[in-house]
Amino acid sequence: MTSKHHAQEDVFTSDRFQRSVKRRRGAERRLKVFGGTAIAVATGLLLILFVSISAQGYTAFTQTQLSVPIDLRAEELRVAAPELDAALRNVNFRKLVREGLESRLGAAEDRRGRREMMALLTPSAGYFIQQQVRANPDWIGTVRDVWLPASDDIDIIKKGFAPRDVPEEQRLITDRQLAWVERMEAGGFMEGRFNSMFFFGNDSREPEIAGIFGAAVGSILMLMVTLVVSLPLGVAAAVYLEEFAPKNWWTEFIDVNIRNLAAVPSIVFGLLALAVFIRLFGIPRSTPLAGGLALSLLTLPTIIIAARAAIAAVPPSLREGALELGASKLQTVTQVVLPSAMPGILTGTIISMAEALGETAPLLMIGMVAFMVDTPAGILDPAAPLPVQIYTWSTSPERAFAEKTAAAIMVLLVLLVFMNSLAIYLRNRFQHKW
Amino acid sequence: MIQSLFASPKSQRPKPEPVRTRGAGPAVSGGHDAKMVCREVNVFYEDFHALKDVTIDVNNREVLALMGPSGCGKSTFLRCLNRMNDTVDGARITGDVLLEGKDIYDPNIDPVLIRSRIGMVAQAPNPFPKSIYDNVAFGPRLHGLFDRKSDLDELVEKSLRRAGLWEEVKDILDHSGTGLSGGQQQRLCIARAIANGPDVLLMDEPVSALDPVAAGVIEKLITELAERYAIVIITHSLEQAHRIADRTAFFYLGELVEAGATEEIFTNPKDKRTKHFIEGMFG
Ligand SMILES: Nc1ncnc2c1ncn2[C@@H]1O[C@H](COP(=O)(O)OP(=O)(O)OP(=O)(O)O)[C@@H](O)[C@H]1O
Ligand SMILES: [Mg+2]
């Protein structure tokens, strides 16, 4: 007994044993280093993406604005609600804006001067005032200082993206305009303010008032169509394949093809949607309905695969438990298998929805690149979803659209991060201990 | 529905027999009080002949223990009694299995109805990932065994009480059944099975995963349940069979070697294989 004990101790202190321990520790350490490096590289790249996009885009969240006094004491505006609309249409708000500017900067001496002065502001300044007055009828009868968006050129000068101290012909704005800008700045009538138009406005030819609201609504409507179509279909297909289908070469064949579909480039689904949904079924182009259906083709395989994995992970003992209590096959699936698989199914669905949210190519294929100044009101209104909006802005020549593009990408990234976090939260929250 | 298929069980059920059948009766049946009758039952898994000409009765208010070495067909036989073999791909069964004189393999009878009358508790506890309440209410909800919510509440409480679990869970009925300890889960599964009001209860090694104290609780429970149900239990423990079983059936390589009163089988086995098995276990 004691000799055996000694022999064992000898083994543990022997050189051979020590060497093997060292070797195992070394292998473990190397694996840790490799894993750590891989994660560091991945996070680093992600960080570079976020930082570079944010560095370009954050300036779009502020907007250079000019404080202009607007005289709303005109007799014709002092009318009650029903006639107010007509009155608002008759008033020349552009003139009110010009007079306001002139009261700050002094009257311009000629037509050209007047045009240059008005060019300090966005061309839609008059319309902007009209909207404000409609929303706040109590302004009527007063003189108000209103913050109006500056034109994109002024915005760029103010944010320092284009130089001021260069000869006039190399500058974005004229000497006269620069003098006005400096006077407004000195008087505190010009500053960068939070750009609510970016979040609550729609697309526009003029970058200073272009926003992502319409695009975001278009994306949401489209994703709703995608969800309503692909979740029930995907789950039904997964339930059938996993629980009811006989295991033979035919279901194997279907299985292989679903996996193939998940790997097909999305542009192909765009072509398919164009041929089937638009040409064959006559669904109107450019609408969230058409876009949502096209994206369903994309998300369906992903959802089926995720749902099958979640269903297959439900332990057979639970199915037997239900059957033993006298549940039919269908009751077993609906009351035990599906509720247990739901977290997995939802996680897969959200991730596929996030993929769909960022998808652009198939949408270009079915004409969702329309220039839309109106917020889509339903799934049959033309819409340009977020990624497409990013695409069209990125191809616009105006310098000011560059920062808008980056800012829209930031919003899209935030949405994606949010959706994926939700998926992870759901997975952790409802993780089963069987 | 159940009642229309099987002649009203309550009224025609034979009168309770005060004297337990321990130590009496012929080998394969208690004779006077058979709940289920099996005649020359054979089971094949594809080509494999897993159960060979098994003939035995399951009596009212009796615990029948099934014993035998691993792989001898005990679980297979148990699954014949509630048609769970139907759910196994490639399984085929011949012979007769009668419940109160009716063939449960009659093509006109839905296996779902059989399983609601013959409860089963699996070897490893398998509570649903639902609340404790919903676990017990699962069967009654499937079969519409109640009219009002209060009836269901009562049924759930009664079942949990009978399974000896009520005191431990009465304040946490909304907690998940999977959060209970192994022994509690096993009793939950028993409560779930008896909530259906079955006539027969099948148990596949219900205490194999439990510590001796938890096992003792369940053994006591089985003895109590045997006052109302016919119970068939698979066990690997001779002591356990000795403690709870009125009759014991010994299986070997798919055959029913011998069956009889537990005392009789243990002290005076007729077959050599039974003798070896018992001696192997004791020795
Ligand atoms: N689904 C199945 N398909 C094929 N063969 C099976 C199946 N289930 C059981 N068998 C075979 O039938 C025989 C009896 O199995 P069974 O599960 O009834 O044994 P058992 O007596 O319950 O054993 P244990 O004590 O280990 O649980 C075994 O040889 C087993 O391999
Ligand atoms: Mg078994």
PDB file of C-alpha atoms in Angstrom, chain A residues 60 125 205 227 258 271 278 327 329:
ATOM      1  CA  ALA A  60     -25.113  66.405 -39.442  1.00  0.00           C
ATOM      2  CA  ALA A 125     -37.478  79.419 -45.679  1.00  0.00           C
ATOM      3  CA  ARG A 205     -33.156  68.221 -53.030  1.00  0.00           C
ATOM      4  CA  LEU A 227     -42.302  39.811 -40.765  1.00  0.00           C
ATOM      5  CA  ILE A 258     -33.337  25.690 -48.295  1.00  0.00           C
ATOM      6  CA  LEU A 271     -34.811  39.810 -59.955  1.00  0.00           C
ATOM      7  CA  ILE A 278     -44.410  42.951 -59.979  1.00  0.00           C
ATOM      8  CA  ALA A 327     -51.977  15.039 -26.411  1.00  0.00           C
ATOM      9  CA  LYS A 329     -49.334  15.166 -32.374  1.00  0.00           C
TER      10      LYS A 329
END
